[in-house]
Amino acid sequence: MKKGNVSFRKKLFRMVSVGVIDEPINQMYDILTTAALIVNLAVTIMNTYDGMHEKYGSIFYVLEEITVFLFMVDYLLRLYTAKYLFPENSEAVALRKYATSFWGVVDLLSFLPFYLPIFMPSGAAVFRIFRVVRILRLFRINAYYDSLNVITDVISSKKQQLLSSVFIIIVLMVGSSLCMYSLENKAQPHVFTNAFSGIWWAASTLLTVGYGDIYPITTLGKLMGIIIAFLGVGMVAIPTGIISAGFVEKYRQFSVMSVNDVDMDVPFIQLKILKKDRWAGKEIKSLKLSDNLIIAEIIRNNIKIKPDENLVIKENDVLIIYSNTMEVQND
């Protein structure tokens, strides 16, 4: 009984895992949760129009109740299967790690603000603000599309360079604020009142968003403003260039890994899984592939499936494995 219960929980975990579509029920669950989110956001937006609220307000409320209830069920299922999300941890630690994770908080806030006014009516206005958090759930759609998922991949792979550029911008902002305070304090004591009063001016100038509420009036201050504006163009160009280079690298990798490009001189391995193979019945994350091997695509029943670390490899699956080295040594 216990073994069957564990198997059932694992099936639930695979069902609620976004992008795992190896079974029809998993695909249907992804479609249902995505549709519920889109309906919920559409209802929230249309409810802001007075005419539509007066005419369809009751329908909007029913739709919101249904979709929010689905969000709550989804959250409870994720809590129930958290052990499989963090298999190396105990049940209690896995629950805590999911509940305190970014997506755990987003999942909780996607339904909790809807029910809190029932218990605390005085805070209804504040709770309504937190409902906006639901829109963050849209980022989970990234799991279905490489063109969207590549954004997070690029930012993750270039995080060190991006953090360095942000650090330089912060240093320049502080330095610019200090310089402008020294030059403008006597001319505008009510505007540049202290060393950090020019931070907003420095940020708006360096990031080229424009300003008008605070600006230099002395000759030296205006000259400094011109210099800082030029520096700002360069500072914005640095992270832009880093992200652009990351996009080029990722899309080049996708084009190389595409099965449609088999005519190219690319080191691909096509592997069919048999029943006796040790990979059969295992999740991709448990295969422990070397760093130079990537499962680019899985073909199951003539259907192409995007690989996911939680995807279970089955008998008769065809694995398209890409090697990022020119020579692949077989076992």
Coordinates of C-alpha atoms in Angstrom, one line a residue, residues 2-331:
K2 CA 2.8 2.3 0.9
K3 CA 4.6 1.6 -2.4
G4 CA 1.4 2.3 -4.4
N5 CA 1.0 5.6 -2.4
V6 CA 4.5 6.7 -3.3
S7 CA 3.9 5.8 -7.0
F8 CA 0.7 7.9 -6.9
R9 CA 2.5 10.9 -5.4
K10 CA 5.2 10.7 -8.0
K11 CA 2.6 10.6 -10.8
L12 CA 1.0 13.7 -9.2
F13 CA 4.5 15.4 -9.1
R14 CA 5.0 14.7 -12.8
M15 CA 1.5 16.0 -13.5
V16 CA 2.1 19.4 -11.7
S17 CA 5.6 19.7 -13.1
V18 CA 5.4 22.3 -15.9
G19 CA 6.5 21.1 -19.3
V20 CA 6.4 17.4 -18.5
I21 CA 4.0 16.2 -21.2
D22 CA 5.0 12.6 -21.7
E23 CA 1.5 11.5 -20.5
P24 CA -1.9 12.8 -21.8
I25 CA -3.0 13.7 -18.3
N26 CA 0.2 15.8 -17.7
Q27 CA -0.4 17.7 -20.9
M28 CA -4.1 18.3 -20.0
Y29 CA -3.1 19.6 -16.6
D30 CA -0.7 22.1 -18.1
I31 CA -3.3 23.2 -20.6
L32 CA -5.9 23.5 -17.8
T33 CA -3.7 25.6 -15.4
T34 CA -2.5 27.8 -18.2
A35 CA -6.1 28.4 -19.4
A36 CA -7.2 29.1 -15.9
L37 CA -4.4 31.7 -15.5
I38 CA -5.3 33.4 -18.8
V39 CA -9.0 33.5 -17.9
N40 CA -8.3 34.9 -14.5
L41 CA -6.1 37.7 -15.8
A42 CA -8.6 38.5 -18.6
V43 CA -11.4 38.7 -16.0
T44 CA -9.3 40.9 -13.7
I45 CA -8.6 43.3 -16.6
M46 CA -12.2 43.4 -17.9
N47 CA -13.5 43.9 -14.4
T48 CA -11.8 47.3 -14.3
Y49 CA -14.1 48.7 -17.0
D50 CA -17.2 50.1 -15.3
G51 CA -19.6 49.1 -18.1
M52 CA -18.4 45.5 -18.3
H53 CA -18.4 45.3 -14.5
E54 CA -22.0 46.4 -14.2
K55 CA -23.1 44.0 -17.0
Y56 CA -21.0 40.9 -16.4
G57 CA -19.8 41.5 -12.8
S58 CA -21.5 38.3 -11.4
I59 CA -20.1 36.2 -14.2
F60 CA -16.6 37.6 -13.7
Y61 CA -16.8 36.8 -10.0
V62 CA -17.8 33.2 -10.6
L63 CA -15.0 32.8 -13.1
E64 CA -12.5 34.3 -10.6
E65 CA -13.8 31.9 -7.9
I66 CA -13.3 28.9 -10.1
T67 CA -9.8 29.9 -11.3
V68 CA -8.6 30.9 -7.9
F69 CA -9.8 27.6 -6.5
L70 CA -7.8 25.8 -9.2
F71 CA -4.7 27.8 -8.1
M72 CA -5.3 26.7 -4.5
V73 CA -5.6 23.0 -5.5
D74 CA -2.4 23.4 -7.6
Y75 CA -0.6 24.8 -4.6
L76 CA -1.7 22.0 -2.3
L77 CA -0.7 19.4 -4.9
R78 CA 2.8 21.0 -5.1
L79 CA 3.0 20.9 -1.3
Y80 CA 2.0 17.3 -1.3
T81 CA 4.6 16.4 -3.9
A82 CA 7.4 18.7 -2.7
K83 CA 9.4 15.6 -1.6
Y84 CA 10.0 14.7 -5.2
L85 CA 11.0 18.3 -6.1
F86 CA 13.8 18.1 -3.4
P87 CA 14.4 14.3 -3.2
E88 CA 17.6 14.8 -1.2
N89 CA 15.8 16.4 1.7
S90 CA 13.4 15.1 4.3
E91 CA 9.6 15.6 4.0
A92 CA 9.6 18.6 6.3
V93 CA 12.6 20.3 4.8
A94 CA 11.2 19.8 1.3
L95 CA 7.9 21.4 2.3
R96 CA 9.7 24.3 3.8
K97 CA 12.0 24.8 0.8
Y98 CA 9.1 24.8 -1.6
A99 CA 6.9 27.1 0.5
T100 CA 9.7 29.6 0.9
S101 CA 11.0 29.4 -2.7
F102 CA 10.2 32.1 -5.2
W103 CA 7.6 30.0 -7.1
G104 CA 6.2 28.7 -3.8
V105 CA 5.4 32.3 -2.7
V106 CA 4.0 33.2 -6.1
D107 CA 1.7 30.1 -6.0
L108 CA 0.6 31.0 -2.5
L109 CA -0.1 34.7 -3.3
S110 CA -2.0 33.7 -6.5
F111 CA -5.0 32.5 -4.4
L112 CA -4.5 33.6 -0.7
P113 CA -5.4 37.3 -1.2
F114 CA -8.7 36.3 -2.7
Y115 CA -9.8 34.5 0.5
L116 CA -8.1 36.8 3.1
P117 CA -10.8 39.5 3.0
I118 CA -13.3 36.9 4.2
F119 CA -11.4 36.8 7.5
M120 CA -10.0 40.3 7.5
P121 CA -12.4 42.6 5.7
S122 CA -10.5 45.8 6.7
G123 CA -7.5 44.8 4.6
A124 CA -9.4 44.1 1.4
A125 CA -7.7 47.0 -0.5
V126 CA -4.2 45.8 0.5
F127 CA -5.0 42.2 -0.4
R128 CA -6.2 43.2 -3.8
I129 CA -2.8 44.6 -4.7
F130 CA -1.2 41.2 -4.0
R131 CA -3.5 39.6 -6.7
V132 CA -1.2 41.1 -9.3
V133 CA 1.4 38.5 -8.3
R134 CA -0.7 36.0 -10.3
I135 CA 0.7 37.4 -13.5
L136 CA 4.1 36.0 -12.5
R137 CA 2.7 32.5 -13.1
L138 CA 2.8 33.3 -16.8
F139 CA 6.6 32.9 -16.7
R140 CA 6.0 29.2 -16.3
I141 CA 4.9 29.1 -19.9
N142 CA 8.6 29.5 -20.7
A143 CA 8.9 25.7 -20.1
Y144 CA 7.1 25.1 -23.4
Y145 CA 8.9 27.5 -25.7
D146 CA 12.7 27.8 -26.3
S147 CA 12.2 31.3 -27.7
L148 CA 10.8 32.4 -24.3
N149 CA 13.0 30.2 -22.1
V150 CA 16.1 31.5 -23.7
I151 CA 15.6 34.8 -21.9
T152 CA 16.1 33.3 -18.5
D153 CA 18.9 31.1 -19.8
V154 CA 20.8 34.1 -21.1
I155 CA 20.4 36.1 -17.9
S156 CA 21.5 33.1 -15.8
S157 CA 24.5 32.3 -18.0
K158 CA 25.6 36.0 -18.0
K159 CA 24.7 36.9 -14.4
Q160 CA 28.3 37.5 -13.4
Q161 CA 28.9 40.0 -16.2
L162 CA 25.5 41.6 -15.6
L163 CA 26.2 42.0 -11.9
S164 CA 29.6 43.6 -12.7
S165 CA 28.0 46.1 -15.0
V166 CA 25.3 46.9 -12.4
F167 CA 28.0 47.4 -9.8
I168 CA 29.8 49.9 -12.0
I169 CA 26.5 51.8 -12.6
I170 CA 25.9 52.0 -8.8
V171 CA 29.4 53.3 -8.2
L172 CA 28.9 55.9 -10.9
M173 CA 25.5 56.9 -9.5
V174 CA 27.0 57.5 -6.0
G175 CA 30.0 59.3 -7.4
S176 CA 27.8 61.5 -9.7
S177 CA 25.6 62.3 -6.7
L178 CA 28.6 63.4 -4.6
C179 CA 30.0 65.5 -7.4
M180 CA 26.8 67.2 -8.2
Y181 CA 26.2 67.9 -4.5
S182 CA 29.6 69.6 -4.3
L183 CA 28.9 71.7 -7.4
E184 CA 25.2 72.6 -6.8
N185 CA 24.7 72.7 -3.1
K186 CA 25.4 76.4 -2.7
A187 CA 23.3 77.3 -5.8
Q188 CA 20.4 75.0 -4.9
P189 CA 20.6 74.2 -1.2
H190 CA 16.9 73.2 -1.2
V191 CA 17.4 70.7 -4.0
F192 CA 20.8 69.2 -3.4
T193 CA 20.5 69.1 0.4
N194 CA 23.0 66.3 1.1
A195 CA 25.4 63.9 -0.6
F196 CA 22.6 61.4 -1.6
S197 CA 20.0 64.0 -2.7
G198 CA 21.3 63.7 -6.3
I199 CA 20.8 60.0 -6.5
W200 CA 17.6 60.3 -8.4
W201 CA 19.2 62.8 -10.8
A202 CA 22.2 60.5 -11.3
A203 CA 20.0 57.5 -11.9
S204 CA 17.8 59.3 -14.4
T205 CA 20.8 60.7 -16.2
L206 CA 23.0 57.6 -16.3
L207 CA 20.1 55.3 -17.3
T208 CA 18.9 57.9 -19.9
V209 CA 15.3 57.9 -18.8
G210 CA 15.2 61.7 -18.7
Y211 CA 14.6 64.1 -15.8
G212 CA 13.1 67.5 -15.1
D213 CA 12.3 67.8 -11.4
I214 CA 15.9 68.1 -10.4
Y215 CA 18.7 69.4 -12.6
P216 CA 22.0 71.5 -12.4
I217 CA 21.9 75.2 -12.9
T218 CA 25.5 76.2 -12.5
T219 CA 28.0 76.1 -15.4
L220 CA 30.2 73.4 -13.8
G221 CA 27.1 71.4 -12.9
K222 CA 25.8 71.5 -16.4
L223 CA 29.2 70.4 -17.7
M224 CA 29.3 67.6 -15.3
G225 CA 25.8 66.6 -16.3
I226 CA 26.9 66.4 -20.0
I227 CA 29.8 64.1 -19.0
I228 CA 27.6 61.9 -16.9
A229 CA 25.0 61.7 -19.7
F230 CA 27.7 60.4 -22.1
L231 CA 28.9 57.9 -19.5
G232 CA 25.3 56.8 -19.0
V233 CA 25.0 55.9 -22.7
G234 CA 28.1 53.7 -22.4
M235 CA 26.9 52.1 -19.1
V236 CA 23.5 51.1 -20.6
A237 CA 25.3 49.7 -23.7
I238 CA 27.4 47.3 -21.5
P239 CA 24.5 45.1 -20.2
T240 CA 22.7 45.5 -23.5
G241 CA 25.8 44.1 -25.3
I242 CA 26.2 41.3 -22.8
I243 CA 22.6 40.2 -23.2
S244 CA 22.7 40.5 -27.0
A245 CA 25.9 38.4 -27.1
G246 CA 24.1 35.8 -24.9
F247 CA 21.1 35.7 -27.2
V248 CA 23.4 35.1 -30.3
E249 CA 25.2 32.3 -28.5
K250 CA 21.9 30.6 -27.4
Y251 CA 20.2 30.8 -30.7
R252 CA 23.4 29.5 -32.4
Q253 CA 23.3 26.6 -30.0
F254 CA 19.6 25.9 -30.7
S255 CA 20.2 26.0 -34.5
V256 CA 23.0 23.5 -34.1
M257 CA 21.0 21.3 -31.8
S258 CA 17.9 21.4 -34.1
V259 CA 17.1 18.0 -35.5
N260 CA 16.1 19.8 -38.7
D261 CA 19.7 20.7 -39.3
V262 CA 20.9 17.1 -39.7
D263 CA 22.5 17.9 -43.0
M264 CA 25.1 20.0 -41.2
D265 CA 28.3 18.5 -40.1
V266 CA 27.2 18.3 -36.5
P267 CA 28.1 15.5 -34.0
F268 CA 24.7 13.9 -33.2
I269 CA 24.0 10.6 -31.7
Q270 CA 20.7 8.9 -32.4
L271 CA 19.9 6.3 -29.7
K272 CA 16.8 4.1 -29.5
I273 CA 15.9 2.9 -26.0
L274 CA 15.2 -0.8 -25.6
K275 CA 13.5 -2.5 -22.7
K276 CA 16.7 -4.0 -21.4
D277 CA 18.6 -0.6 -21.5
R278 CA 19.5 0.8 -18.2
W279 CA 18.1 4.2 -19.2
A280 CA 14.6 2.8 -19.7
G281 CA 12.3 4.0 -16.9
K282 CA 14.7 6.6 -15.5
E283 CA 14.3 10.4 -15.4
I284 CA 16.7 12.5 -17.4
K285 CA 18.2 14.1 -14.4
S286 CA 19.3 10.8 -13.0
L287 CA 21.3 9.8 -16.1
K288 CA 24.4 11.8 -15.0
L289 CA 25.5 12.7 -18.6
S290 CA 28.9 14.2 -19.1
D291 CA 29.1 18.0 -19.6
N292 CA 29.7 17.6 -23.4
L293 CA 26.6 15.6 -24.0
I294 CA 23.1 17.1 -24.2
I295 CA 19.8 15.4 -25.0
A296 CA 18.5 17.7 -27.6
E297 CA 15.2 16.0 -28.4
I298 CA 13.2 12.9 -27.7
I299 CA 11.0 11.3 -30.3
R300 CA 8.2 9.2 -28.8
N301 CA 5.5 7.6 -31.1
N302 CA 6.7 9.9 -33.9
I303 CA 6.1 13.0 -31.6
K304 CA 8.9 15.3 -30.8
I305 CA 9.2 16.0 -27.0
K306 CA 11.3 18.8 -25.5
P307 CA 13.6 17.2 -22.9
D308 CA 12.9 18.0 -19.3
E309 CA 14.9 16.9 -16.3
N310 CA 11.8 15.2 -14.8
L311 CA 10.9 13.4 -18.1
V312 CA 11.0 9.6 -17.8
I313 CA 12.6 7.8 -20.7
K314 CA 10.5 5.0 -22.0
E315 CA 11.0 1.9 -24.1
N316 CA 11.2 2.7 -27.9
D317 CA 12.0 6.3 -27.2
V318 CA 14.5 7.8 -29.7
L319 CA 17.0 10.1 -28.1
I320 CA 18.8 12.7 -30.2
I321 CA 22.0 13.4 -28.2
Y322 CA 24.2 16.4 -29.2
S323 CA 27.9 16.5 -28.4
N324 CA 29.5 19.9 -28.1
T325 CA 32.9 18.3 -28.9
M326 CA 33.9 17.3 -32.4
E327 CA 34.8 13.7 -31.3
V328 CA 32.4 11.6 -29.2
Q329 CA 33.9 8.6 -27.5
N330 CA 31.4 5.7 -27.2
D331 CA 31.4 3.4 -24.2

